[in-house]
């Protein structure tokens, strides 16, 4: 039985080389490739949420651009089957160069990231996917797959 609605906000960052930024995450024994973003906090707007999430996950200030998609169907959370997920996606633009390590291979966690995983059962890293290789198959979550298709159709 669904008891909560969780609002998640994600940003699509496409760089000058036409590469899409993704987050590779290792959570409680499972691997996910998703767009950067996360949960809306009480009293927070969607743009502010996305700016905060990019700062937390990528240490990057972003400008929030055009809205891409909002979930328009019922989706149960993959992490908690009593939660319904409502996801909102925007294009974002980096306001500075990315300074955190950018990986070139999926799930290429360093020793510090694996130590974090050992402590809290989750860790993440980022990488760019070349446009030619990017598709709905390169992301894990069902709503991200819809957005990947929309993005590929727009460009």
PDB file of C-alpha atoms in Angstrom:
ATOM      1  CA  UNK A   1       0.000   0.000   0.000  1.00  0.00           C
ATOM      2  CA  UNK A   2       1.338   3.412  -0.998  1.00  0.00           C
ATOM      3  CA  UNK A   3       1.737   5.747   1.977  1.00  0.00           C
ATOM      4  CA  UNK A   4       3.984   8.537   0.629  1.00  0.00           C
ATOM      5  CA  UNK A   5       4.702  10.537  -2.493  1.00  0.00           C
ATOM      6  CA  UNK A   6       8.356  11.352  -3.044  1.00  0.00           C
ATOM      7  CA  UNK A   7       9.243  14.205  -5.400  1.00  0.00           C
ATOM      8  CA  UNK A   8      12.613  13.881  -7.147  1.00  0.00           C
ATOM      9  CA  UNK A   9      14.240  16.512  -9.366  1.00  0.00           C
ATOM     10  CA  UNK A  10      16.908  15.694 -11.952  1.00  0.00           C
ATOM     11  CA  UNK A  11      19.170  17.727 -14.230  1.00  0.00           C
ATOM     12  CA  UNK A  12      20.327  16.908 -17.722  1.00  0.00           C
ATOM     13  CA  UNK A  13      23.731  18.431 -18.398  1.00  0.00           C
ATOM     14  CA  UNK A  14      25.051  18.142 -21.949  1.00  0.00           C
ATOM     15  CA  UNK A  15      28.548  19.559 -22.375  1.00  0.00           C
ATOM     16  CA  UNK A  16      30.161  21.296 -25.365  1.00  0.00           C
ATOM     17  CA  UNK A  17      31.464  17.940 -26.633  1.00  0.00           C
ATOM     18  CA  UNK A  18      27.843  16.694 -26.744  1.00  0.00           C
ATOM     19  CA  UNK A  19      28.282  14.309 -23.830  1.00  0.00           C
ATOM     20  CA  UNK A  20      25.616  13.619 -21.201  1.00  0.00           C
ATOM     21  CA  UNK A  21      26.508  13.692 -17.498  1.00  0.00           C
ATOM     22  CA  UNK A  22      25.364  10.672 -15.479  1.00  0.00           C
ATOM     23  CA  UNK A  23      25.843   9.492 -11.930  1.00  0.00           C
ATOM     24  CA  UNK A  24      26.922   5.899 -11.303  1.00  0.00           C
ATOM     25  CA  UNK A  25      25.638   4.823  -7.905  1.00  0.00           C
ATOM     26  CA  UNK A  26      26.191   1.752  -5.749  1.00  0.00           C
ATOM     27  CA  UNK A  27      23.349   1.473  -3.226  1.00  0.00           C
ATOM     28  CA  UNK A  28      22.783  -1.463  -0.867  1.00  0.00           C
ATOM     29  CA  UNK A  29      24.415  -3.931  -3.251  1.00  0.00           C
ATOM     30  CA  UNK A  30      22.798  -2.690  -6.474  1.00  0.00           C
ATOM     31  CA  UNK A  31      24.289  -0.584  -9.267  1.00  0.00           C
ATOM     32  CA  UNK A  32      22.401   2.279 -10.930  1.00  0.00           C
ATOM     33  CA  UNK A  33      23.260   4.759 -13.655  1.00  0.00           C
ATOM     34  CA  UNK A  34      21.018   7.802 -13.397  1.00  0.00           C
ATOM     35  CA  UNK A  35      20.873  11.510 -14.004  1.00  0.00           C
ATOM     36  CA  UNK A  36      22.203  13.745 -11.214  1.00  0.00           C
ATOM     37  CA  UNK A  37      19.549  15.003  -8.831  1.00  0.00           C
ATOM     38  CA  UNK A  38      17.551  13.893  -5.849  1.00  0.00           C
ATOM     39  CA  UNK A  39      14.752  14.435  -3.401  1.00  0.00           C
ATOM     40  CA  UNK A  40      12.836  17.652  -2.926  1.00  0.00           C
ATOM     41  CA  UNK A  41      12.980  18.848   0.672  1.00  0.00           C
ATOM     42  CA  UNK A  42      10.048  20.413   2.496  1.00  0.00           C
ATOM     43  CA  UNK A  43       9.811  24.141   1.748  1.00  0.00           C
ATOM     44  CA  UNK A  44      12.080  23.887  -1.307  1.00  0.00           C
ATOM     45  CA  UNK A  45      11.225  24.707  -4.921  1.00  0.00           C
ATOM     46  CA  UNK A  46      12.252  22.417  -7.752  1.00  0.00           C
ATOM     47  CA  UNK A  47      14.959  24.770  -9.106  1.00  0.00           C
ATOM     48  CA  UNK A  48      16.481  25.258  -5.663  1.00  0.00           C
ATOM     49  CA  UNK A  49      16.393  21.490  -5.099  1.00  0.00           C
ATOM     50  CA  UNK A  50      18.238  20.847  -8.337  1.00  0.00           C
ATOM     51  CA  UNK A  51      20.866  23.498  -7.587  1.00  0.00           C
ATOM     52  CA  UNK A  52      21.405  21.983  -4.124  1.00  0.00           C
ATOM     53  CA  UNK A  53      21.641  18.439  -5.457  1.00  0.00           C
ATOM     54  CA  UNK A  54      24.232  19.391  -8.085  1.00  0.00           C
ATOM     55  CA  UNK A  55      26.250  21.189  -5.413  1.00  0.00           C
ATOM     56  CA  UNK A  56      26.061  18.140  -3.099  1.00  0.00           C
ATOM     57  CA  UNK A  57      26.696  15.468  -5.734  1.00  0.00           C
ATOM     58  CA  UNK A  58      29.017  17.213  -8.196  1.00  0.00           C
ATOM     59  CA  UNK A  59      30.206  20.304  -6.267  1.00  0.00           C
ATOM     60  CA  UNK A  60      28.893  22.305  -9.215  1.00  0.00           C
ATOM     61  CA  UNK A  61      26.813  25.463  -9.465  1.00  0.00           C
ATOM     62  CA  UNK A  62      24.254  25.143 -12.237  1.00  0.00           C
ATOM     63  CA  UNK A  63      21.690  27.286 -13.979  1.00  0.00           C
ATOM     64  CA  UNK A  64      18.362  25.504 -14.288  1.00  0.00           C
ATOM     65  CA  UNK A  65      16.978  25.664 -17.815  1.00  0.00           C
ATOM     66  CA  UNK A  66      13.939  24.376 -19.645  1.00  0.00           C
ATOM     67  CA  UNK A  67      11.626  21.759 -18.204  1.00  0.00           C
ATOM     68  CA  UNK A  68      11.879  18.431 -20.043  1.00  0.00           C
ATOM     69  CA  UNK A  69       9.438  16.049 -18.394  1.00  0.00           C
ATOM     70  CA  UNK A  70       7.357  15.355 -15.297  1.00  0.00           C
ATOM     71  CA  UNK A  71       6.205  11.836 -14.538  1.00  0.00           C
ATOM     72  CA  UNK A  72       2.679  11.466 -15.882  1.00  0.00           C
ATOM     73  CA  UNK A  73       1.961   7.932 -14.706  1.00  0.00           C
ATOM     74  CA  UNK A  74       2.035   5.948 -11.475  1.00  0.00           C
ATOM     75  CA  UNK A  75       5.535   4.780 -10.495  1.00  0.00           C
ATOM     76  CA  UNK A  76       6.439   2.941  -7.297  1.00  0.00           C
ATOM     77  CA  UNK A  77       9.876   3.687  -5.856  1.00  0.00           C
ATOM     78  CA  UNK A  78      12.507   1.072  -6.565  1.00  0.00           C
ATOM     79  CA  UNK A  79      13.889   1.695  -3.078  1.00  0.00           C
ATOM     80  CA  UNK A  80      10.689   1.666  -1.003  1.00  0.00           C
ATOM     81  CA  UNK A  81       7.533  -0.036  -2.265  1.00  0.00           C
ATOM     82  CA  UNK A  82       5.306   2.130  -0.047  1.00  0.00           C
ATOM     83  CA  UNK A  83       6.403   5.311  -1.895  1.00  0.00           C
ATOM     84  CA  UNK A  84       5.110   6.702  -5.161  1.00  0.00           C
ATOM     85  CA  UNK A  85       7.699   8.640  -7.166  1.00  0.00           C
ATOM     86  CA  UNK A  86       7.037  11.892  -8.988  1.00  0.00           C
ATOM     87  CA  UNK A  87      10.119  12.918 -10.989  1.00  0.00           C
ATOM     88  CA  UNK A  88      10.751  16.284 -12.641  1.00  0.00           C
ATOM     89  CA  UNK A  89      13.525  16.812 -15.192  1.00  0.00           C
ATOM     90  CA  UNK A  90      15.195  20.014 -16.402  1.00  0.00           C
ATOM     91  CA  UNK A  91      18.120  20.889 -18.606  1.00  0.00           C
ATOM     92  CA  UNK A  92      20.955  22.442 -16.605  1.00  0.00           C
ATOM     93  CA  UNK A  93      24.007  24.467 -17.570  1.00  0.00           C
ATOM     94  CA  UNK A  94      27.275  24.347 -15.625  1.00  0.00           C
ATOM     95  CA  UNK A  95      28.340  27.762 -14.318  1.00  0.00           C
ATOM     96  CA  UNK A  96      31.941  26.615 -13.786  1.00  0.00           C
ATOM     97  CA  UNK A  97      34.162  23.671 -14.731  1.00  0.00           C
ATOM     98  CA  UNK A  98      33.532  20.388 -12.933  1.00  0.00           C
ATOM     99  CA  UNK A  99      36.214  19.916 -10.288  1.00  0.00           C
ATOM    100  CA  UNK A 100      35.336  16.482  -8.878  1.00  0.00           C
ATOM    101  CA  UNK A 101      36.861  13.411 -10.532  1.00  0.00           C
ATOM    102  CA  UNK A 102      35.104  12.446 -13.750  1.00  0.00           C
ATOM    103  CA  UNK A 103      35.331   8.740 -14.505  1.00  0.00           C
ATOM    104  CA  UNK A 104      35.586   7.232 -17.965  1.00  0.00           C
ATOM    105  CA  UNK A 105      34.260   3.758 -17.096  1.00  0.00           C
ATOM    106  CA  UNK A 106      30.964   2.805 -15.426  1.00  0.00           C
ATOM    107  CA  UNK A 107      31.091   2.247 -11.653  1.00  0.00           C
ATOM    108  CA  UNK A 108      34.773   3.141 -11.397  1.00  0.00           C
ATOM    109  CA  UNK A 109      34.782   3.913  -7.678  1.00  0.00           C
ATOM    110  CA  UNK A 110      38.030   4.879  -5.962  1.00  0.00           C
ATOM    111  CA  UNK A 111      39.176   3.663  -2.536  1.00  0.00           C
ATOM    112  CA  UNK A 112      37.591   6.605  -0.691  1.00  0.00           C
ATOM    113  CA  UNK A 113      34.232   6.050  -2.398  1.00  0.00           C
ATOM    114  CA  UNK A 114      34.337   2.353  -1.514  1.00  0.00           C
ATOM    115  CA  UNK A 115      35.136   3.278   2.090  1.00  0.00           C
ATOM    116  CA  UNK A 116      32.034   5.484   2.108  1.00  0.00           C
ATOM    117  CA  UNK A 117      30.049   2.539   0.762  1.00  0.00           C
ATOM    118  CA  UNK A 118      31.320   0.315   3.568  1.00  0.00           C
ATOM    119  CA  UNK A 119      30.125   2.902   6.095  1.00  0.00           C
ATOM    120  CA  UNK A 120      26.710   3.902   4.715  1.00  0.00           C
ATOM    121  CA  UNK A 121      25.949   1.327   2.000  1.00  0.00           C
ATOM    122  CA  UNK A 122      25.915   3.861  -0.817  1.00  0.00           C
ATOM    123  CA  UNK A 123      28.381   5.804  -2.924  1.00  0.00           C
ATOM    124  CA  UNK A 124      28.453   7.552  -6.268  1.00  0.00           C
ATOM    125  CA  UNK A 125      30.691   8.916  -8.994  1.00  0.00           C
ATOM    126  CA  UNK A 126      30.080  10.789 -12.235  1.00  0.00           C
ATOM    127  CA  UNK A 127      31.012  10.355 -15.871  1.00  0.00           C
ATOM    128  CA  UNK A 128      30.066  11.653 -19.288  1.00  0.00           C
ATOM    129  CA  UNK A 129      28.551   9.426 -21.968  1.00  0.00           C
ATOM    130  CA  UNK A 130      29.262  10.341 -25.586  1.00  0.00           C
ATOM    131  CA  UNK A 131      26.117  11.335 -27.483  1.00  0.00           C
ATOM    132  CA  UNK A 132      26.486   8.487 -29.982  1.00  0.00           C
ATOM    133  CA  UNK A 133      26.582   5.951 -27.134  1.00  0.00           C
ATOM    134  CA  UNK A 134      23.867   7.601 -25.031  1.00  0.00           C
ATOM    135  CA  UNK A 135      20.401   5.999 -25.106  1.00  0.00           C
ATOM    136  CA  UNK A 136      17.642   4.780 -22.833  1.00  0.00           C
ATOM    137  CA  UNK A 137      19.750   1.635 -22.372  1.00  0.00           C
ATOM    138  CA  UNK A 138      22.561   3.608 -20.686  1.00  0.00           C
ATOM    139  CA  UNK A 139      20.414   4.613 -17.691  1.00  0.00           C
ATOM    140  CA  UNK A 140      18.818   2.282 -15.163  1.00  0.00           C
ATOM    141  CA  UNK A 141      15.691   3.864 -13.717  1.00  0.00           C
ATOM    142  CA  UNK A 142      12.395   3.577 -15.664  1.00  0.00           C
ATOM    143  CA  UNK A 143      11.604   7.294 -15.678  1.00  0.00           C
ATOM    144  CA  UNK A 144      15.193   8.144 -16.696  1.00  0.00           C
ATOM    145  CA  UNK A 145      14.718   5.830 -19.700  1.00  0.00           C
ATOM    146  CA  UNK A 146      11.715   7.885 -20.857  1.00  0.00           C
ATOM    147  CA  UNK A 147      13.693  11.111 -20.472  1.00  0.00           C
ATOM    148  CA  UNK A 148      16.672   9.662 -22.364  1.00  0.00           C
ATOM    149  CA  UNK A 149      14.369   8.929 -25.313  1.00  0.00           C
ATOM    150  CA  UNK A 150      12.926  12.462 -25.172  1.00  0.00           C
ATOM    151  CA  UNK A 151      16.417  13.994 -25.126  1.00  0.00           C
ATOM    152  CA  UNK A 152      17.588  11.910 -28.069  1.00  0.00           C
ATOM    153  CA  UNK A 153      14.530  13.002 -30.076  1.00  0.00           C
ATOM    154  CA  UNK A 154      15.143  16.715 -29.312  1.00  0.00           C
ATOM    155  CA  UNK A 155      18.754  16.761 -30.492  1.00  0.00           C
TER     156      UNK A 155
END
